[in-house]
Amino acid sequence: MANYEWIDSDLLTGLLIEQHGTSFGRLLAYDVNFATKKGDNYASEMYRVRVQYDAGAPVKKSIILKVMPSGELQQQVMQENSIYAREIVIYRQIMPKIYELLRSIGDLSIISPLCLSTTNAPKQMLVFEDVSEQGYRMVDRRFGLDLEHARLVAVKLAKLHACSRIVYEKEPALFDLTMEGCISDDPKKQTFLPYYRRCVGQVMRLVEQWNKDGRWDGILRKLEKLQDKIIPYGCDVYRRREDCFNVLNHNDIWVNNMMFHYGDATGVKDVLLLDYQLSFYGSPGVDLNFFLYGSLQPEVRTSHLKELVQLYHTTLRCTLEQLDYGGTIPTLPDIHVEIIRKGFHRVNAVFQQLPIAMMERSEGVDMDRLLGEGEQSEACRRELFDNPRYVGILPKLLQEFDLAGYLD
């Protein structure tokens, strides 16, 4: 169980001095709470710290401490994938360059919360502004995004992708830690991968329950074989072709990694994209498949998928054109080809992400339990997949994946 006794006045004073320099006077008071509910964030521990201090004038503000997780399997996954170092590079080096590009064309967009500082002691952590103070908030992950919210994400994702391409061409070394995906055949990066196979097993269990008349025999046979093929297929998703248009993928673009801002009775106005721990430089089809199949309300995906892809492409093209990008700008058909080429990632989204997004109760769920062996872990996974909301959408998606060849 995470605790925050280590968040003390010495730590906070050091962080505030780093932000304010000599203008910082002294810490007057502070209060610490968990920033997210248990189970709503799997790759880190999030703390909200409300501080009062003197910086030439009294200041009251809230900051977010994003701390590497305490679970044993969690830490192993983080270390294998260079999670901490990767996210620091993106927030502290790549993102500022993206903002320079956007500002150069008069675009004042903010893509993610501002990272105020980083430290390794007493724990590895990143310190962020608390955008809830600016009115940003999360939506209910269980239901997915409606069209209005999804449009904002498509636009922000396109701007991130477009600008990252230009930054990469100028300074490719900045992206060294993002060149390998989170599904890898590297034997040193295997801790998380059994979870993908276990998710296929859970889907098989559900299909067997439906298959009273043999109607699902064909798909069931394919799922049985998919258990052994899902990791190689996942590696193909993260296999980069240098002759294609590659970008910095957020690579974990789901509802709980988004915060939205709302106008006064005028609907949603803005979105910020959080958590770049798994970011990957490769085909934009990686992000697009995961977003379209892991974050949208089913009716939005069914009726408006092409509209969202077109909006993404229009924003990508216009941003690159305004920045005088000298390379070949992908056409709308090119983007559709990338979505199809990396289409197996929609299977990953539906099998691995959607059960977590849709679950009713998150209190008893953590990554160590989800990844673990034994009856307690198996019971946790069964509860995830038995969710009636998930079971209700799965048959149609399985039929779609079968017709598209993604289960073969």
Short mmCIF file of C-alpha atoms in Angstrom, two decimals:
data_model
loop_
_atom_site.label_atom_id
_atom_site.label_comp_id
_atom_site.label_asym_id
_atom_site.label_seq_id
_atom_site.Cartn_x
_atom_site.Cartn_y
_atom_site.Cartn_z
CA MET A 1 0.00 0.00 0.00
CA ALA A 2 1.42 3.36 -1.03
CA ASN A 3 1.98 5.92 1.68
CA TYR A 4 3.22 9.49 1.63
CA GLU A 5 5.05 9.93 4.91
CA TRP A 6 8.20 10.60 2.88
CA ILE A 7 6.61 13.75 1.41
CA ASP A 8 7.88 16.19 4.01
CA SER A 9 8.86 19.84 4.36
CA ASP A 10 12.47 19.20 3.30
CA LEU A 11 11.40 17.59 0.02
CA LEU A 12 8.82 20.28 -0.76
CA THR A 13 11.19 23.10 0.14
CA GLY A 14 13.78 21.69 -2.26
CA LEU A 15 11.24 21.40 -5.07
CA LEU A 16 9.96 24.94 -4.53
CA ILE A 17 13.49 26.38 -4.43
CA GLU A 18 14.13 24.67 -7.78
CA GLN A 19 11.05 26.37 -9.23
CA HIS A 20 11.46 29.83 -7.67
CA GLY A 21 15.18 30.21 -6.97
CA THR A 22 16.14 33.03 -4.66
CA SER A 23 12.60 34.42 -4.64
CA PHE A 24 11.47 31.49 -2.50
CA GLY A 25 11.20 32.42 1.17
CA ARG A 26 9.88 29.57 3.26
CA LEU A 27 7.27 26.84 3.30
CA LEU A 28 4.34 27.78 5.53
CA ALA A 29 2.08 24.74 5.35
CA TYR A 30 1.26 21.72 3.19
CA ASP A 31 -1.32 18.98 2.84
CA VAL A 32 -0.93 15.67 0.95
CA ASN A 33 -3.58 13.40 -0.57
CA PHE A 34 -3.76 10.79 -3.29
CA ALA A 35 -4.45 12.48 -6.63
CA THR A 36 -6.21 9.48 -8.18
CA LYS A 37 -8.30 6.62 -6.87
CA LYS A 38 -6.55 3.32 -6.35
CA GLY A 39 -6.70 1.39 -9.62
CA ASP A 40 -7.14 4.44 -11.85
CA ASN A 41 -3.42 4.78 -12.53
CA TYR A 42 -1.35 1.65 -13.01
CA ALA A 43 2.11 2.83 -13.99
CA SER A 44 2.70 5.38 -11.24
CA GLU A 45 1.55 6.71 -7.87
CA MET A 46 0.00 10.17 -7.99
CA TYR A 47 -0.08 12.60 -5.07
CA ARG A 48 -1.71 16.04 -4.85
CA VAL A 49 0.16 18.40 -2.53
CA ARG A 50 -1.40 21.72 -1.55
CA VAL A 51 1.33 24.08 -0.45
CA GLN A 52 1.39 27.53 1.14
CA TYR A 53 4.67 29.41 0.99
CA ASP A 54 6.29 32.80 0.85
CA ALA A 55 7.86 33.81 -2.47
CA GLY A 56 7.96 37.56 -1.93
CA ALA A 57 4.21 37.34 -1.46
CA PRO A 58 1.99 34.61 0.02
CA VAL A 59 1.30 31.79 -2.47
CA LYS A 60 -1.24 28.98 -2.31
CA LYS A 61 -1.09 26.36 -5.02
CA SER A 62 -1.38 22.66 -5.70
CA ILE A 63 1.21 20.45 -7.37
CA ILE A 64 1.12 16.85 -8.53
CA LEU A 65 3.89 14.41 -7.65
CA LYS A 66 4.07 11.51 -10.10
CA VAL A 67 6.12 8.81 -8.43
CA MET A 68 7.44 5.54 -9.76
CA PRO A 69 5.24 2.72 -8.37
CA SER A 70 6.04 0.66 -5.30
CA GLY A 71 4.79 -2.75 -6.52
CA GLU A 72 7.50 -5.29 -7.32
CA LEU A 73 6.21 -6.25 -10.77
CA GLN A 74 5.33 -2.63 -11.48
CA GLN A 75 8.89 -1.53 -10.77
CA GLN A 76 10.29 -4.30 -12.94
CA VAL A 77 8.13 -3.24 -15.90
CA MET A 78 9.14 0.39 -15.37
CA GLN A 79 12.85 -0.44 -15.31
CA GLU A 80 12.69 -2.72 -18.35
CA ASN A 81 11.09 0.01 -20.45
CA SER A 82 13.13 3.01 -19.18
CA ILE A 83 9.85 4.57 -18.12
CA TYR A 84 11.22 7.33 -15.91
CA ALA A 85 14.04 8.43 -18.20
CA ARG A 86 11.78 8.31 -21.26
CA GLU A 87 9.13 10.55 -19.73
CA ILE A 88 11.69 13.07 -18.46
CA VAL A 89 13.15 13.48 -21.95
CA ILE A 90 9.70 14.04 -23.44
CA TYR A 91 8.46 16.54 -20.86
CA ARG A 92 11.70 18.44 -20.33
CA GLN A 93 13.31 18.38 -23.81
CA ILE A 94 10.98 17.29 -26.62
CA MET A 95 7.76 19.01 -25.51
CA PRO A 96 9.37 22.48 -25.16
CA LYS A 97 10.62 22.19 -28.75
CA ILE A 98 7.14 21.21 -29.90
CA TYR A 99 5.77 24.34 -28.21
CA GLU A 100 8.43 26.48 -29.92
CA LEU A 101 7.22 25.18 -33.27
CA LEU A 102 3.56 25.78 -32.48
CA ARG A 103 4.23 29.30 -31.17
CA SER A 104 6.17 30.09 -34.34
CA ILE A 105 2.92 29.75 -36.32
CA GLY A 106 0.80 31.52 -33.72
CA ASP A 107 -0.67 28.33 -32.28
CA LEU A 108 -1.03 28.68 -28.50
CA SER A 109 -2.12 25.07 -27.95
CA ILE A 110 -1.00 23.31 -24.77
CA ILE A 111 -0.66 19.57 -25.28
CA SER A 112 0.17 18.39 -21.76
CA PRO A 113 0.47 19.72 -18.20
CA LEU A 114 3.67 21.62 -17.43
CA CYS A 115 6.42 19.58 -15.80
CA LEU A 116 7.89 21.79 -13.07
CA SER A 117 10.82 19.63 -11.96
CA THR A 118 12.18 16.11 -11.61
CA THR A 119 14.14 14.38 -8.87
CA ASN A 120 15.55 10.97 -7.97
CA ALA A 121 15.46 11.38 -4.19
CA PRO A 122 13.89 10.24 -2.01
CA LYS A 123 12.09 8.57 -4.94
CA GLN A 124 12.06 8.96 -8.70
CA MET A 125 9.36 11.47 -9.53
CA LEU A 126 8.13 14.17 -11.84
CA VAL A 127 6.44 17.28 -10.45
CA PHE A 128 3.59 18.83 -12.43
CA GLU A 129 1.31 21.80 -12.22
CA ASP A 130 -2.12 20.74 -11.00
CA VAL A 131 -4.31 21.52 -14.00
CA SER A 132 -7.44 20.84 -11.96
CA GLU A 133 -6.84 24.33 -10.54
CA GLN A 134 -7.34 25.61 -14.11
CA GLY A 135 -10.62 23.73 -14.41
CA TYR A 136 -9.42 20.58 -16.18
CA ARG A 137 -10.96 17.30 -15.11
CA MET A 138 -11.22 13.68 -16.16
CA VAL A 139 -14.31 12.11 -17.69
CA ASP A 140 -15.86 8.85 -16.55
CA ARG A 141 -13.62 6.22 -18.11
CA ARG A 142 -16.37 3.58 -17.99
CA PHE A 143 -18.39 5.09 -20.81
CA GLY A 144 -15.79 6.35 -23.27
CA LEU A 145 -15.67 9.63 -25.18
CA ASP A 146 -18.52 11.18 -27.08
CA LEU A 147 -17.89 12.81 -30.46
CA GLU A 148 -17.25 16.31 -29.09
CA HIS A 149 -14.52 15.08 -26.73
CA ALA A 150 -13.05 12.75 -29.34
CA ARG A 151 -12.63 15.57 -31.86
CA LEU A 152 -10.48 17.53 -29.42
CA VAL A 153 -8.24 14.51 -28.85
CA ALA A 154 -7.85 13.91 -32.60
CA VAL A 155 -6.69 17.51 -33.07
CA LYS A 156 -4.20 17.48 -30.18
CA LEU A 157 -2.83 14.11 -31.27
CA ALA A 158 -2.29 15.42 -34.80
CA LYS A 159 -0.39 18.48 -33.55
CA LEU A 160 1.79 16.31 -31.31
CA HIS A 161 2.53 13.98 -34.21
CA ALA A 162 3.23 16.73 -36.75
CA CYS A 163 5.59 18.71 -34.55
CA SER A 164 7.38 15.62 -33.27
CA ARG A 165 8.24 14.66 -36.83
CA ILE A 166 10.00 17.99 -37.36
CA VAL A 167 11.79 17.84 -33.99
CA TYR A 168 12.97 14.31 -34.81
CA GLU A 169 14.42 15.33 -38.16
CA LYS A 170 16.40 18.12 -36.47
CA GLU A 171 17.50 16.21 -33.32
CA PRO A 172 16.94 12.46 -33.69
CA ALA A 173 19.11 11.63 -30.66
CA LEU A 174 16.41 13.07 -28.37
CA PHE A 175 14.20 10.13 -29.37
CA ASP A 176 16.66 7.33 -28.56
CA LEU A 177 14.57 6.04 -25.63
CA THR A 178 11.39 5.96 -27.73
CA MET A 179 12.69 3.81 -30.56
CA GLU A 180 11.51 0.50 -29.08
CA GLY A 181 7.89 -0.27 -28.29
CA CYS A 182 6.43 -1.77 -25.13
CA ILE A 183 5.80 -5.15 -26.81
CA SER A 184 9.25 -6.46 -27.57
CA ASP A 185 10.96 -9.76 -28.34
CA ASP A 186 13.88 -8.57 -26.22
CA PRO A 187 14.20 -11.26 -23.50
CA LYS A 188 15.03 -8.53 -20.97
CA LYS A 189 11.66 -6.83 -21.52
CA GLN A 190 9.14 -9.61 -20.97
CA THR A 191 7.56 -9.00 -17.55
CA PHE A 192 4.35 -7.39 -18.86
CA LEU A 193 3.86 -9.63 -21.89
CA PRO A 194 2.16 -12.65 -20.24
CA TYR A 195 -0.75 -10.32 -19.48
CA TYR A 196 -1.55 -10.10 -23.20
CA ARG A 197 -1.82 -13.90 -23.43
CA ARG A 198 -3.97 -14.00 -20.29
CA CYS A 199 -6.31 -11.43 -21.81
CA VAL A 200 -6.78 -13.66 -24.87
CA GLY A 201 -7.56 -16.50 -22.46
CA GLN A 202 -10.25 -14.41 -20.77
CA VAL A 203 -11.83 -13.55 -24.13
CA MET A 204 -11.80 -17.26 -25.01
CA ARG A 205 -13.56 -18.03 -21.74
CA LEU A 206 -16.34 -15.59 -22.62
CA VAL A 207 -16.70 -16.93 -26.17
CA GLU A 208 -16.95 -20.49 -24.84
CA GLN A 209 -19.88 -19.36 -22.68
CA TRP A 210 -21.69 -17.99 -25.75
CA ASN A 211 -20.89 -20.93 -28.00
CA LYS A 212 -23.82 -23.18 -27.10
CA ASP A 213 -24.78 -23.74 -30.76
CA GLY A 214 -21.28 -23.87 -32.25
CA ARG A 215 -21.73 -20.51 -33.99
CA TRP A 216 -18.46 -19.24 -32.52
CA ASP A 217 -16.37 -22.33 -33.30
CA GLY A 218 -14.32 -20.59 -36.00
CA ILE A 219 -13.42 -17.55 -33.92
CA LEU A 220 -12.73 -19.74 -30.90
CA ARG A 221 -10.20 -21.80 -32.86
CA LYS A 222 -8.48 -18.61 -33.99
CA LEU A 223 -8.35 -17.26 -30.44
CA GLU A 224 -6.74 -20.48 -29.24
CA LYS A 225 -3.94 -19.99 -31.76
CA LEU A 226 -3.78 -16.25 -31.06
CA GLN A 227 -2.56 -16.92 -27.52
CA ASP A 228 0.80 -17.95 -29.01
CA LYS A 229 0.80 -15.31 -31.74
CA ILE A 230 -0.27 -12.18 -29.87
CA ILE A 231 3.28 -11.25 -28.81
CA PRO A 232 4.81 -11.64 -32.32
CA TYR A 233 1.83 -9.71 -33.74
CA GLY A 234 2.35 -7.05 -31.08
CA CYS A 235 6.02 -6.81 -32.04
CA ASP A 236 4.91 -6.19 -35.63
CA VAL A 237 2.82 -3.23 -34.42
CA TYR A 238 6.02 -1.67 -33.05
CA ARG A 239 8.19 -2.57 -36.03
CA ARG A 240 9.13 0.71 -37.71
CA ARG A 241 9.55 1.21 -41.44
CA GLU A 242 11.97 4.01 -42.20
CA ASP A 243 10.35 4.66 -45.60
CA CYS A 244 7.06 5.56 -43.89
CA PHE A 245 5.95 8.73 -42.09
CA ASN A 246 6.85 8.15 -38.44
CA VAL A 247 5.94 10.28 -35.43
CA LEU A 248 6.17 10.33 -31.65
CA ASN A 249 3.21 8.24 -30.52
CA HIS A 250 1.77 8.94 -27.10
CA ASN A 251 1.30 5.15 -27.03
CA ASP A 252 -1.10 5.03 -24.08
CA ILE A 253 -3.84 7.23 -25.42
CA TRP A 254 -6.89 6.22 -23.38
CA VAL A 255 -9.51 8.06 -21.35
CA ASN A 256 -7.65 8.24 -18.04
CA ASN A 257 -4.68 9.89 -19.75
CA MET A 258 -6.80 12.86 -20.82
CA MET A 259 -8.13 15.87 -18.91
CA PHE A 260 -10.78 18.16 -20.37
CA HIS A 261 -11.69 21.80 -19.84
CA TYR A 262 -15.25 23.05 -20.13
CA GLY A 263 -16.69 26.47 -20.91
CA ASP A 264 -19.63 28.01 -19.07
CA ALA A 265 -22.57 26.00 -20.38
CA THR A 266 -20.91 25.80 -23.79
CA GLY A 267 -19.50 22.29 -23.74
CA VAL A 268 -15.98 20.94 -23.73
CA LYS A 269 -13.27 23.37 -24.91
CA ASP A 270 -9.85 21.77 -24.54
CA VAL A 271 -7.99 18.59 -23.70
CA LEU A 272 -4.57 17.85 -22.25
CA LEU A 273 -2.80 14.54 -22.87
CA LEU A 274 -1.05 13.05 -19.83
CA ASP A 275 1.54 10.30 -19.27
CA TYR A 276 4.24 9.77 -21.88
CA GLN A 277 5.80 6.80 -20.10
CA LEU A 278 5.43 4.43 -23.06
CA SER A 279 5.88 6.91 -25.92
CA PHE A 280 7.14 5.34 -29.13
CA TYR A 281 8.54 6.74 -32.37
CA GLY A 282 6.83 4.95 -35.23
CA SER A 283 3.68 4.75 -37.35
CA PRO A 284 0.82 7.10 -36.38
CA GLY A 285 -1.37 4.03 -36.86
CA VAL A 286 -0.25 2.91 -33.39
CA ASP A 287 -1.91 5.83 -31.61
CA LEU A 288 -4.87 6.03 -33.94
CA ASN A 289 -5.89 2.39 -33.54
CA PHE A 290 -5.51 2.48 -29.76
CA PHE A 291 -7.45 5.74 -29.48
CA LEU A 292 -10.27 4.78 -31.85
CA TYR A 293 -10.82 1.33 -30.32
CA GLY A 294 -9.89 1.96 -26.69
CA SER A 295 -11.40 5.36 -25.86
CA LEU A 296 -14.60 5.98 -27.82
CA GLN A 297 -18.21 5.27 -27.04
CA PRO A 298 -19.23 2.33 -29.28
CA GLU A 299 -21.72 4.38 -31.28
CA VAL A 300 -19.09 7.08 -31.92
CA ARG A 301 -16.63 4.52 -33.24
CA THR A 302 -19.32 2.93 -35.41
CA SER A 303 -20.69 6.15 -36.92
CA HIS A 304 -17.84 8.68 -36.82
CA LEU A 305 -14.54 6.82 -37.18
CA LYS A 306 -13.85 8.12 -40.70
CA GLU A 307 -14.74 11.68 -39.63
CA LEU A 308 -12.24 11.54 -36.77
CA VAL A 309 -9.49 10.18 -39.01
CA GLN A 310 -10.17 12.93 -41.53
CA LEU A 311 -10.04 15.59 -38.80
CA TYR A 312 -6.75 14.13 -37.58
CA HIS A 313 -5.31 14.19 -41.09
CA THR A 314 -6.50 17.73 -41.85
CA THR A 315 -4.87 19.01 -38.66
CA LEU A 316 -1.67 17.04 -39.32
CA ARG A 317 -1.40 18.33 -42.89
CA CYS A 318 -2.21 21.96 -42.03
CA THR A 319 0.28 21.99 -39.14
CA LEU A 320 3.08 20.56 -41.31
CA GLU A 321 2.29 22.99 -44.13
CA GLN A 322 2.32 26.00 -41.79
CA LEU A 323 5.67 24.84 -40.39
CA ASP A 324 7.08 24.59 -43.95
CA TYR A 325 7.83 20.91 -43.51
CA GLY A 326 10.14 19.87 -46.34
CA GLY A 327 9.32 16.18 -46.41
CA THR A 328 6.43 14.30 -47.93
CA ILE A 329 3.18 14.99 -46.12
CA PRO A 330 1.01 11.86 -45.91
CA THR A 331 -2.31 11.95 -47.72
CA LEU A 332 -5.56 10.87 -46.13
CA PRO A 333 -5.31 7.49 -47.92
CA ASP A 334 -1.76 7.17 -46.54
CA ILE A 335 -3.11 7.57 -43.00
CA HIS A 336 -5.81 4.98 -43.64
CA VAL A 337 -3.12 2.59 -44.90
CA GLU A 338 -1.16 3.11 -41.67
CA ILE A 339 -4.26 2.43 -39.59
CA ILE A 340 -4.85 -0.81 -41.48
CA ARG A 341 -1.16 -1.77 -41.43
CA LYS A 342 -1.04 -1.40 -37.65
CA GLY A 343 -4.62 -2.61 -37.24
CA PHE A 344 -3.77 -5.45 -34.89
CA HIS A 345 -3.27 -2.79 -32.22
CA ARG A 346 -7.04 -2.38 -32.08
CA VAL A 347 -7.14 -5.99 -30.83
CA ASN A 348 -4.67 -5.02 -28.09
CA ALA A 349 -6.87 -2.04 -27.21
CA VAL A 350 -10.04 -4.12 -26.95
CA PHE A 351 -8.50 -7.14 -25.21
CA GLN A 352 -6.11 -5.35 -22.85
CA GLN A 353 -7.31 -1.77 -22.33
CA LEU A 354 -11.09 -1.75 -22.60
CA PRO A 355 -11.74 -4.15 -19.69
CA ILE A 356 -9.73 -1.84 -17.43
CA ALA A 357 -11.41 1.29 -18.77
CA MET A 358 -14.90 -0.14 -18.32
CA MET A 359 -14.53 -1.74 -14.90
CA GLU A 360 -16.97 -0.59 -12.25
CA ARG A 361 -14.72 -0.79 -9.17
CA SER A 362 -11.01 -0.03 -9.27
CA GLU A 363 -10.18 -0.18 -5.57
CA GLY A 364 -9.00 -3.79 -5.52
CA VAL A 365 -7.03 -3.66 -8.75
CA ASP A 366 -3.34 -2.90 -9.19
CA MET A 367 -0.77 -3.88 -11.78
CA ASP A 368 0.93 -6.48 -9.60
CA ARG A 369 -2.39 -8.26 -9.13
CA LEU A 370 -3.34 -8.00 -12.81
CA LEU A 371 0.02 -9.37 -13.95
CA GLY A 372 0.37 -11.99 -11.24
CA GLU A 373 -0.25 -15.71 -11.17
CA GLY A 374 -2.47 -17.59 -8.76
CA GLU A 375 -6.17 -17.64 -7.99
CA GLN A 376 -6.39 -14.10 -6.60
CA SER A 377 -4.95 -12.62 -9.80
CA GLU A 378 -7.09 -14.88 -11.96
CA ALA A 379 -10.22 -13.85 -10.03
CA CYS A 380 -9.31 -10.19 -10.55
CA ARG A 381 -9.01 -10.70 -14.31
CA ARG A 382 -12.27 -12.66 -14.47
CA GLU A 383 -14.09 -9.81 -12.73
CA LEU A 384 -12.68 -7.35 -15.28
CA PHE A 385 -13.82 -9.35 -18.29
CA ASP A 386 -17.22 -10.36 -16.86
CA ASN A 387 -18.34 -6.73 -16.78
CA PRO A 388 -21.73 -6.69 -18.60
CA ARG A 389 -20.81 -3.47 -20.39
CA TYR A 390 -17.69 -5.09 -21.86
CA VAL A 391 -19.46 -8.35 -22.66
CA GLY A 392 -22.13 -6.35 -24.47
CA ILE A 393 -19.74 -4.83 -27.02
CA LEU A 394 -17.28 -7.69 -27.45
CA PRO A 395 -19.21 -9.97 -29.89
CA LYS A 396 -19.55 -7.30 -32.57
CA LEU A 397 -15.87 -6.32 -32.23
CA LEU A 398 -14.72 -9.94 -32.49
CA GLN A 399 -16.74 -10.37 -35.67
CA GLU A 400 -15.20 -7.17 -37.07
CA PHE A 401 -11.66 -8.33 -36.21
CA ASP A 402 -12.35 -11.74 -37.74
CA LEU A 403 -13.58 -10.24 -41.03
CA ALA A 404 -10.54 -7.93 -41.14
CA GLY A 405 -8.16 -10.86 -40.63
CA TYR A 406 -6.70 -9.67 -37.33
CA LEU A 407 -7.48 -12.96 -35.57
CA ASP A 408 -5.76 -15.14 -38.20
#
